């Protein structure tokens, strides 16, 4: 069974992935039932103090609760005694495991106990969630069709290519920090042409603020994304404790001039360290794990086109889904 803790405090990918010996969520909870030190047991098992998870084991000790014998019994106990910030729909126990959403009064968090069968049979939903390491594989084969199975926001002006580029910005600026930005699609634009497309296109009202910053930081004569993403990494925002956006002119050259001034004059908050960020740019996948501060760790940007997505369809579809909803098994 897989355990995943989707937490902004957990490293460059903002998640921790761990393999457990138990076959089911029920078996794991039964194994911990009656433990003497619930907080220590959970942390030893999972490698992290998962927010609120020890509460049910503590209640089991305090109230001498019976060990659950079935999923239905566990479901009742979880809804009565597991501490979560949110409604009853934030605790989802089913045949494929347990999914929980909560928050720690600062940011949203989610954790998952996923049975091996669902990870094996639904990689288009779960491949990114259970992916452990930076970076994502960037191998891309010949262009082939790719169709996402979640909603995306169209960027407006289309290009002339057969490819589409997708932008996934796993960023947040307040406590609502999970799945808060729908992916953007640039139809007719392959990733190698995205820089030129952005600097010559008019920023639409539907553009995410990240895209406006990305466009502004492309130099007027620049056709590659690497230097631009390096500048984005040095933008003095993208932090829960900093205002990330400034008014940028619509005209690209003026916007670039203003954006560079902001970078050069910017001051970082919360011990943000751009030098700790991770950046890798390939022909069809660009990925940035941006260090945003000691308090809330990293935020991730992914830009990829259908050439990469068709080669890595499970990673691509599950990444788009990860940005759309906290629960990848949600229908």
Coordinates of N, CA, C and O in Angstrom, one line a residue, residues 142-283:
X142 N 8.1 10.3 -30.7 CA 7.5 11.0 -31.8 C 6.2 11.6 -31.4 O 5.5 11.1 -30.6
X143 N 5.8 12.7 -32.1 CA 4.5 13.4 -31.7 C 3.4 12.4 -32.0 O 3.3 11.7 -33.0
X144 N 2.4 12.3 -31.0 CA 1.2 11.5 -31.1 C 0.1 12.3 -30.5 O 0.3 13.2 -29.7
X145 N -1.1 11.9 -30.8 CA -2.3 12.6 -30.2 C -2.3 12.4 -28.7 O -1.9 11.4 -28.2
X146 N -2.7 13.5 -28.0 CA -2.9 13.4 -26.6 C -4.1 14.3 -26.2 O -4.2 15.4 -26.7
X147 N -5.1 13.7 -25.4 CA -6.2 14.5 -25.0 C -6.3 14.4 -23.5 O -6.4 13.3 -22.9
X148 N -6.3 15.6 -22.8 CA -6.5 15.5 -21.4 C -7.9 15.1 -21.0 O -8.8 15.3 -21.8
X149 N -8.0 14.6 -19.8 CA -9.4 14.2 -19.3 C -9.9 15.0 -18.2 O -10.8 14.6 -17.5
X150 N -9.3 16.2 -18.0 CA -9.8 17.2 -17.1 C -9.9 18.5 -17.8 O -9.3 18.7 -18.8
X151 N -10.6 19.5 -17.1 CA -10.7 20.8 -17.7 C -9.4 21.6 -17.7 O -8.6 21.5 -16.8
X152 N -9.2 22.4 -18.7 CA -8.1 23.3 -18.8 C -8.7 24.7 -19.2 O -9.8 24.8 -19.8
X153 N -7.9 25.7 -19.0 CA -8.2 27.1 -19.4 C -7.5 27.4 -20.7 O -6.3 27.3 -20.7
X154 N -8.2 27.7 -21.8 CA -7.6 28.1 -23.0 C -6.9 29.4 -22.9 O -7.5 30.4 -22.3
X155 N -5.8 29.6 -23.5 CA -5.0 30.8 -23.3 C -5.5 31.9 -24.2 O -5.1 33.1 -24.1
X156 N -6.3 31.6 -25.2 CA -6.8 32.6 -26.1 C -6.3 32.4 -27.5 O -6.7 31.5 -28.2
X157 N -5.3 33.2 -27.9 CA -4.7 33.1 -29.3 C -4.1 31.7 -29.5 O -3.2 31.3 -28.8
X158 N -4.4 31.1 -30.6 CA -3.8 29.8 -31.0 C -2.7 29.9 -31.9 O -2.6 30.9 -32.6
X159 N -1.8 28.9 -31.8 CA -0.6 28.9 -32.8 C -0.9 28.1 -34.0 O -2.1 27.6 -34.2
X160 N 0.1 27.8 -34.8 CA -0.1 27.1 -36.0 C 0.4 25.7 -36.0 O 0.4 25.0 -37.0
X161 N 0.9 25.2 -34.8 CA 1.5 23.9 -34.7 C 0.4 22.9 -34.5 O -0.7 23.2 -34.1
X162 N 0.7 21.6 -34.6 CA -0.2 20.5 -34.3 C -0.2 20.2 -32.8 O -1.1 19.5 -32.3
X163 N 0.8 20.7 -32.1 CA 0.9 20.4 -30.7 C 0.1 21.4 -29.8 O -0.3 22.5 -30.3
X164 N 0.0 21.1 -28.6 CA -0.6 22.0 -27.5 C 0.4 21.9 -26.4 O 0.9 20.9 -26.0
X165 N 0.6 23.1 -25.8 CA 1.4 23.2 -24.5 C 0.5 23.4 -23.4 O -0.5 24.2 -23.5
X166 N 0.8 22.8 -22.2 CA 0.0 22.9 -21.0 C 0.9 23.6 -19.9 O 2.1 23.2 -19.8
X167 N 0.3 24.5 -19.2 CA 1.0 25.1 -18.0 C 0.3 24.7 -16.7 O -0.9 24.9 -16.6
X168 N 1.0 24.0 -15.8 CA 0.5 23.6 -14.5 C 1.3 24.4 -13.5 O 2.5 24.2 -13.4
X169 N 0.6 25.3 -12.8 CA 1.3 26.1 -11.7 C 0.7 25.8 -10.4 O -0.4 26.1 -10.0
X170 N 1.5 25.0 -9.6 CA 1.0 24.6 -8.3 C 1.4 25.6 -7.3 O 2.2 25.4 -6.4
X171 N 0.8 26.8 -7.4 CA 1.2 27.9 -6.6 C 0.0 28.3 -5.8 O -1.2 28.0 -6.1
X172 N 0.2 29.1 -4.7 CA -0.9 29.5 -3.8 C -0.4 30.8 -3.1 O 0.7 31.0 -2.9
X173 N -1.4 31.6 -2.7 CA -1.1 32.9 -2.0 C -2.0 33.1 -0.8 O -2.0 34.2 -0.2
X174 N -2.8 32.1 -0.4 CA -3.5 32.2 0.8 C -3.7 30.8 1.3 O -3.1 29.8 0.8
X175 N -4.6 30.6 2.3 CA -4.7 29.3 2.9 C -5.4 28.3 2.1 O -5.3 27.1 2.3
X176 N -6.1 28.7 1.0 CA -6.7 27.7 0.1 C -5.6 27.3 -0.9 O -5.5 27.9 -2.0
X177 N -4.9 26.3 -0.6 CA -3.6 26.1 -1.3 C -3.6 24.8 -2.1 O -2.6 24.5 -2.7
X178 N -4.7 24.0 -2.1 CA -4.7 22.8 -2.9 C -5.6 23.0 -4.2 O -6.7 23.5 -4.1
X179 N -5.0 22.6 -5.3 CA -5.8 22.6 -6.6 C -6.5 23.9 -6.8 O -7.7 24.0 -7.0
X180 N -5.7 25.0 -6.7 CA -6.3 26.3 -6.7 C -6.1 27.1 -8.1 O -6.5 28.2 -8.2
X181 N -5.5 26.4 -9.0 CA -5.2 27.1 -10.3 C -5.4 26.0 -11.4 O -4.6 25.1 -11.5
X182 N -6.4 26.2 -12.2 CA -6.7 25.3 -13.3 C -5.6 25.3 -14.4 O -5.1 26.4 -14.7
X183 N -5.1 24.2 -14.9 CA -4.1 24.2 -15.9 C -4.5 25.1 -17.1 O -5.7 25.2 -17.5
X184 N -3.5 25.7 -17.8 CA -3.7 26.5 -19.0 C -3.2 25.7 -20.2 O -2.2 25.0 -20.2
X185 N -4.0 25.8 -21.3 CA -3.6 25.2 -22.5 C -3.4 26.2 -23.6 O -4.1 27.2 -23.7
X186 N -2.3 26.0 -24.4 CA -1.9 26.8 -25.5 C -2.0 26.0 -26.8 O -1.1 25.4 -27.2
X187 N -3.2 25.9 -27.4 CA -3.4 25.1 -28.6 C -2.6 25.7 -29.7 O -2.4 26.9 -29.9
X188 N -2.0 24.7 -30.5 CA -1.2 25.1 -31.6 C 0.2 25.6 -31.3 O 0.9 26.2 -32.2
X189 N 0.6 25.4 -30.1 CA 2.0 25.8 -29.7 C 2.7 24.7 -29.0 O 2.3 24.1 -28.0
X190 N 3.9 24.3 -29.6 CA 4.8 23.3 -29.0 C 5.7 24.1 -28.0 O 5.9 25.3 -28.1
X191 N 6.2 23.3 -27.0 CA 7.0 24.0 -26.0 C 8.2 24.8 -26.5 O 8.4 25.9 -26.0
X192 N 8.9 24.3 -27.5 CA 10.0 25.1 -28.0 C 9.6 26.4 -28.6 O 10.4 27.4 -28.7
X193 N 8.3 26.6 -28.9 CA 7.8 27.9 -29.5 C 7.1 28.7 -28.5 O 6.6 29.8 -28.8
X194 N 7.0 28.2 -27.2 CA 6.2 28.9 -26.3 C 6.7 30.3 -25.9 O 5.9 31.3 -25.8
X195 N 8.0 30.5 -25.8 CA 8.6 31.8 -25.4 C 8.2 32.8 -26.5 O 7.7 33.9 -26.1
X196 N 8.4 32.5 -27.7 CA 8.1 33.4 -28.8 C 6.6 33.7 -28.8 O 6.1 34.9 -29.0
X197 N 5.8 32.7 -28.6 CA 4.3 32.9 -28.6 C 3.9 33.8 -27.5 O 3.1 34.7 -27.7
X198 N 4.4 33.6 -26.3 CA 4.0 34.4 -25.1 C 4.4 35.9 -25.3 O 3.7 36.8 -25.0
X199 N 5.7 36.1 -25.8 CA 6.1 37.5 -25.9 C 5.4 38.3 -27.0 O 5.4 39.5 -27.1
X200 N 4.9 37.6 -28.0 CA 4.2 38.2 -29.1 C 2.7 38.2 -29.0 O 2.0 38.9 -29.7
X201 N 2.2 37.5 -27.9 CA 0.7 37.5 -27.7 C 0.3 38.5 -26.7 O 1.1 39.0 -25.9
X202 N -1.0 38.9 -26.8 CA -1.5 39.8 -25.8 C -2.0 39.0 -24.6 O -2.7 37.9 -24.8
X203 N -1.6 39.4 -23.4 CA -2.1 38.7 -22.2 C -3.6 38.8 -22.1 O -4.1 40.0 -22.0
X204 N -4.3 37.7 -22.0 CA -5.7 37.8 -21.9 C -6.2 37.9 -20.4 O -5.4 37.6 -19.5
X205 N -7.4 38.3 -20.2 CA -7.9 38.4 -18.8 C -7.9 37.1 -18.1 O -7.9 37.0 -16.9
X206 N -8.0 36.0 -18.9 CA -8.1 34.7 -18.3 C -6.7 34.1 -17.9 O -6.7 33.1 -17.3
X207 N -5.7 34.8 -18.3 CA -4.3 34.3 -17.9 C -4.1 34.4 -16.4 O -4.4 35.3 -15.8
X208 N -3.5 33.3 -15.9 CA -3.1 33.3 -14.5 C -2.0 34.3 -14.3 O -1.2 34.6 -15.2
X209 N -1.9 34.8 -13.1 CA -0.9 35.8 -12.8 C 0.5 35.3 -13.1 O 1.4 36.0 -13.5
X210 N 0.7 33.9 -12.9 CA 2.0 33.4 -13.2 C 2.4 33.5 -14.6 O 3.6 33.8 -15.0
X211 N 1.4 33.4 -15.5 CA 1.7 33.5 -16.9 C 2.0 34.9 -17.3 O 2.9 35.2 -18.2
X212 N 1.4 35.9 -16.6 CA 1.7 37.3 -16.9 C 3.2 37.6 -16.5 O 3.9 38.3 -17.2
X213 N 3.6 37.0 -15.3 CA 5.0 37.2 -14.9 C 5.9 36.5 -15.9 O 7.0 37.0 -16.3
X214 N 5.6 35.3 -16.3 CA 6.4 34.5 -17.2 C 6.6 35.3 -18.5 O 7.7 35.4 -19.1
X215 N 5.5 35.8 -19.1 CA 5.5 36.6 -20.3 C 6.4 37.8 -20.2 O 7.3 38.1 -21.0
X216 N 6.3 38.5 -19.1 CA 7.0 39.7 -18.9 C 8.5 39.5 -18.7 O 9.3 40.3 -19.1
X217 N 8.9 38.3 -18.2 CA 10.3 38.0 -18.0 C 11.0 37.4 -19.2 O 12.2 37.0 -19.1
X218 N 10.3 37.2 -20.3 CA 10.9 36.8 -21.5 C 11.6 38.0 -22.2 O 10.9 39.0 -22.4
X219 N 12.9 38.0 -22.4 CA 13.6 39.1 -23.0 C 13.1 39.3 -24.5 O 12.6 38.3 -25.1
X220 N 13.1 40.5 -25.0 CA 12.5 40.8 -26.3 C 13.1 40.0 -27.4 O 12.4 39.7 -28.4
X221 N 14.3 39.5 -27.3 CA 14.9 38.7 -28.4 C 15.1 37.3 -28.0 O 15.9 36.6 -28.6
X222 N 14.4 36.8 -27.0 CA 14.6 35.5 -26.5 C 13.5 34.5 -27.0 O 12.3 34.8 -27.0
X223 N 14.0 33.3 -27.4 CA 13.1 32.3 -27.9 C 13.2 31.0 -27.1 O 12.6 30.0 -27.5
X224 N 13.9 31.0 -26.0 CA 14.0 29.8 -25.1 C 13.5 30.1 -23.7 O 13.5 31.3 -23.3
X225 N 13.1 29.1 -23.0 CA 12.4 29.3 -21.7 C 13.4 29.2 -20.5 O 13.1 29.7 -19.5
X226 N 14.6 28.6 -20.7 CA 15.5 28.4 -19.6 C 15.8 29.7 -18.9 O 15.6 29.8 -17.7
X227 N 16.4 30.7 -19.6 CA 16.7 32.0 -18.9 C 15.5 32.7 -18.3 O 15.6 33.3 -17.2
X228 N 14.3 32.5 -18.9 CA 13.1 33.2 -18.4 C 12.7 32.5 -17.1 O 12.3 33.2 -16.1
X229 N 12.7 31.2 -17.0 CA 12.3 30.5 -15.8 C 13.3 30.8 -14.7 O 12.9 30.8 -13.5
X230 N 14.6 31.0 -15.0 CA 15.5 31.4 -14.0 C 15.2 32.7 -13.4 O 15.3 33.0 -12.2
X231 N 14.7 33.7 -14.3 CA 14.3 35.0 -13.8 C 13.0 34.8 -12.9 O 12.9 35.5 -11.9
X232 N 12.1 34.0 -13.4 CA 10.9 33.7 -12.6 C 11.3 33.3 -11.2 O 10.6 33.6 -10.2
X233 N 12.3 32.4 -11.1 CA 12.7 31.9 -9.8 C 13.2 33.0 -8.9 O 13.1 32.9 -7.7
X234 N 13.6 34.1 -9.5 CA 14.1 35.2 -8.7 C 13.1 36.3 -8.5 O 13.4 37.4 -7.9
X235 N 11.9 36.1 -9.0 CA 10.8 37.1 -8.8 C 10.5 37.2 -7.3 O 10.3 36.1 -6.6
X236 N 10.4 38.4 -6.7 CA 10.2 38.5 -5.2 C 8.8 38.3 -4.8 O 8.2 39.2 -4.1
X237 N 8.2 37.2 -5.1 CA 6.9 36.9 -4.7 C 6.7 35.4 -4.5 O 7.6 34.7 -4.0
X238 N 5.6 34.9 -4.9 CA 5.3 33.4 -4.9 C 5.5 32.9 -3.5 O 6.1 31.9 -3.2
X239 N 4.9 33.6 -2.5 CA 5.1 33.2 -1.1 C 3.8 33.7 -0.4 O 3.3 34.7 -0.6
X240 N 3.4 32.8 0.6 CA 2.2 33.2 1.3 C 2.3 34.5 2.1 O 1.4 35.1 2.4
X241 N 3.6 34.8 2.4 CA 3.8 36.1 3.2 C 4.3 37.2 2.3 O 4.8 38.2 2.8
X242 N 4.1 37.1 1.0 CA 4.6 38.2 0.1 C 3.6 38.5 -1.0 O 2.9 37.6 -1.5
X243 N 3.4 39.7 -1.3 CA 2.5 40.1 -2.4 C 3.2 39.8 -3.8 O 4.2 40.5 -4.1
X244 N 2.8 38.8 -4.5 CA 3.6 38.4 -5.7 C 3.4 39.2 -6.9 O 4.2 39.2 -7.9
X245 N 2.3 40.0 -7.0 CA 2.0 40.7 -8.3 C 2.2 42.2 -8.2 O 1.9 42.8 -7.3
X246 N 2.7 42.7 -9.3 CA 2.8 44.1 -9.5 C 2.1 44.4 -10.8 O 1.9 43.5 -11.7
X247 N 1.6 45.6 -11.0 CA 1.0 46.0 -12.3 C 2.1 46.0 -13.3 O 3.1 46.8 -13.2
X248 N 1.9 45.2 -14.4 CA 2.8 45.2 -15.5 C 2.1 45.7 -16.7 O 1.0 45.4 -17.0
X249 N 2.8 46.5 -17.5 CA 2.2 47.1 -18.7 C 1.8 46.0 -19.7 O 2.4 44.9 -19.7
X250 N 0.9 46.2 -20.5 CA 0.4 45.3 -21.5 C 1.5 45.1 -22.6 O 1.7 44.0 -23.1
X251 N 2.1 46.2 -23.0 CA 3.1 46.1 -24.1 C 4.3 45.3 -23.6 O 4.8 45.6 -22.5
X252 N 4.8 44.3 -24.4 CA 5.8 43.4 -23.9 C 7.1 44.0 -23.5 O 7.6 43.7 -22.4
X253 N 7.7 44.8 -24.3 CA 9.0 45.4 -24.0 C 8.9 46.2 -22.7 O 9.8 46.1 -21.8
X254 N 7.9 47.0 -22.5 CA 7.7 47.8 -21.3 C 7.5 46.8 -20.1 O 8.0 47.1 -19.0
X255 N 6.7 45.8 -20.3 CA 6.5 44.8 -19.2 C 7.8 44.2 -18.8 O 8.0 44.0 -17.6
X256 N 8.6 43.8 -19.8 CA 9.9 43.2 -19.5 C 10.8 44.1 -18.7 O 11.4 43.7 -17.7
X257 N 10.8 45.4 -19.1 CA 11.7 46.3 -18.4 C 11.2 46.5 -17.0 O 12.0 46.5 -16.0
X258 N 9.9 46.6 -16.8 CA 9.4 46.8 -15.4 C 9.6 45.5 -14.6 O 10.0 45.6 -13.4
X259 N 9.5 44.3 -15.2 CA 9.6 43.1 -14.4 C 11.1 42.9 -14.0 O 11.4 42.5 -12.9
X260 N 12.0 43.3 -14.9 CA 13.5 43.2 -14.5 C 13.8 44.1 -13.4 O 14.5 43.8 -12.4
X261 N 13.2 45.3 -13.4 CA 13.4 46.3 -12.3 C 12.9 45.7 -11.0 O 13.6 45.9 -9.9
X262 N 11.8 45.0 -11.0 CA 11.2 44.4 -9.8 C 12.2 43.4 -9.2 O 12.4 43.3 -8.0
X263 N 12.7 42.5 -10.1 CA 13.7 41.5 -9.7 C 14.9 42.1 -9.1 O 15.4 41.7 -8.0
X264 N 15.4 43.1 -9.7 CA 16.7 43.7 -9.3 C 16.5 44.5 -7.9 O 17.4 44.6 -7.1
X265 N 15.3 45.0 -7.7 CA 15.0 45.7 -6.5 C 14.4 44.9 -5.4 O 14.2 45.3 -4.3
X266 N 14.0 43.7 -5.7 CA 13.2 42.9 -4.9 C 13.9 42.4 -3.6 O 15.1 42.2 -3.6
X267 N 13.1 42.3 -2.5 CA 13.6 41.7 -1.3 C 12.8 40.5 -1.0 O 11.6 40.5 -1.1
X268 N 13.5 39.4 -0.6 CA 12.8 38.2 -0.3 C 12.3 38.1 1.2 O 13.0 38.6 2.1
X269 N 11.2 37.5 1.4 CA 10.6 37.3 2.7 C 10.8 35.8 3.1 O 11.0 34.9 2.3
X270 N 10.7 35.6 4.4 CA 10.7 34.2 5.0 C 11.9 33.4 4.6 O 11.8 32.2 4.3
X271 N 13.0 34.0 4.5 CA 14.3 33.3 4.2 C 14.2 32.5 2.8 O 14.7 31.4 2.7
X272 N 13.5 33.2 1.9 CA 13.4 32.5 0.6 C 14.8 32.4 0.0 O 15.6 33.4 0.0
X273 N 15.1 31.3 -0.7 CA 16.4 31.1 -1.2 C 16.3 30.5 -2.7 O 16.2 29.3 -2.9
X274 N 16.3 31.4 -3.6 CA 16.2 31.0 -5.0 C 17.3 30.0 -5.4 O 17.1 29.1 -6.3
X275 N 18.5 30.1 -4.8 CA 19.5 29.1 -5.1 C 19.2 27.7 -4.7 O 19.9 26.8 -5.1
X276 N 18.2 27.5 -3.8 CA 17.8 26.2 -3.5 C 16.7 25.6 -4.4 O 16.3 24.4 -4.2
X277 N 16.2 26.4 -5.3 CA 15.2 25.9 -6.3 C 15.9 24.9 -7.2 O 17.1 24.8 -7.4
X278 N 15.0 24.1 -7.9 CA 15.4 23.1 -8.9 C 14.8 23.5 -10.2 O 13.6 23.6 -10.3
X279 N 15.6 23.5 -11.3 CA 15.1 23.9 -12.6 C 15.7 22.9 -13.6 O 16.9 22.7 -13.6
X280 N 14.8 22.4 -14.4 CA 15.3 21.6 -15.6 C 14.4 21.9 -16.8 O 13.2 21.8 -16.7
X281 N 15.0 22.2 -17.9 CA 14.3 22.5 -19.1 C 14.8 21.6 -20.2 O 15.9 21.6 -20.6
X282 N 13.8 20.9 -20.8 CA 14.1 20.0 -21.9 C 13.3 20.5 -23.1 O 12.7 21.6 -23.1
X283 N 13.4 19.7 -24.2 CA 12.7 20.2 -25.4 C 11.2 20.2 -25.3 O 10.6 21.0 -25.9

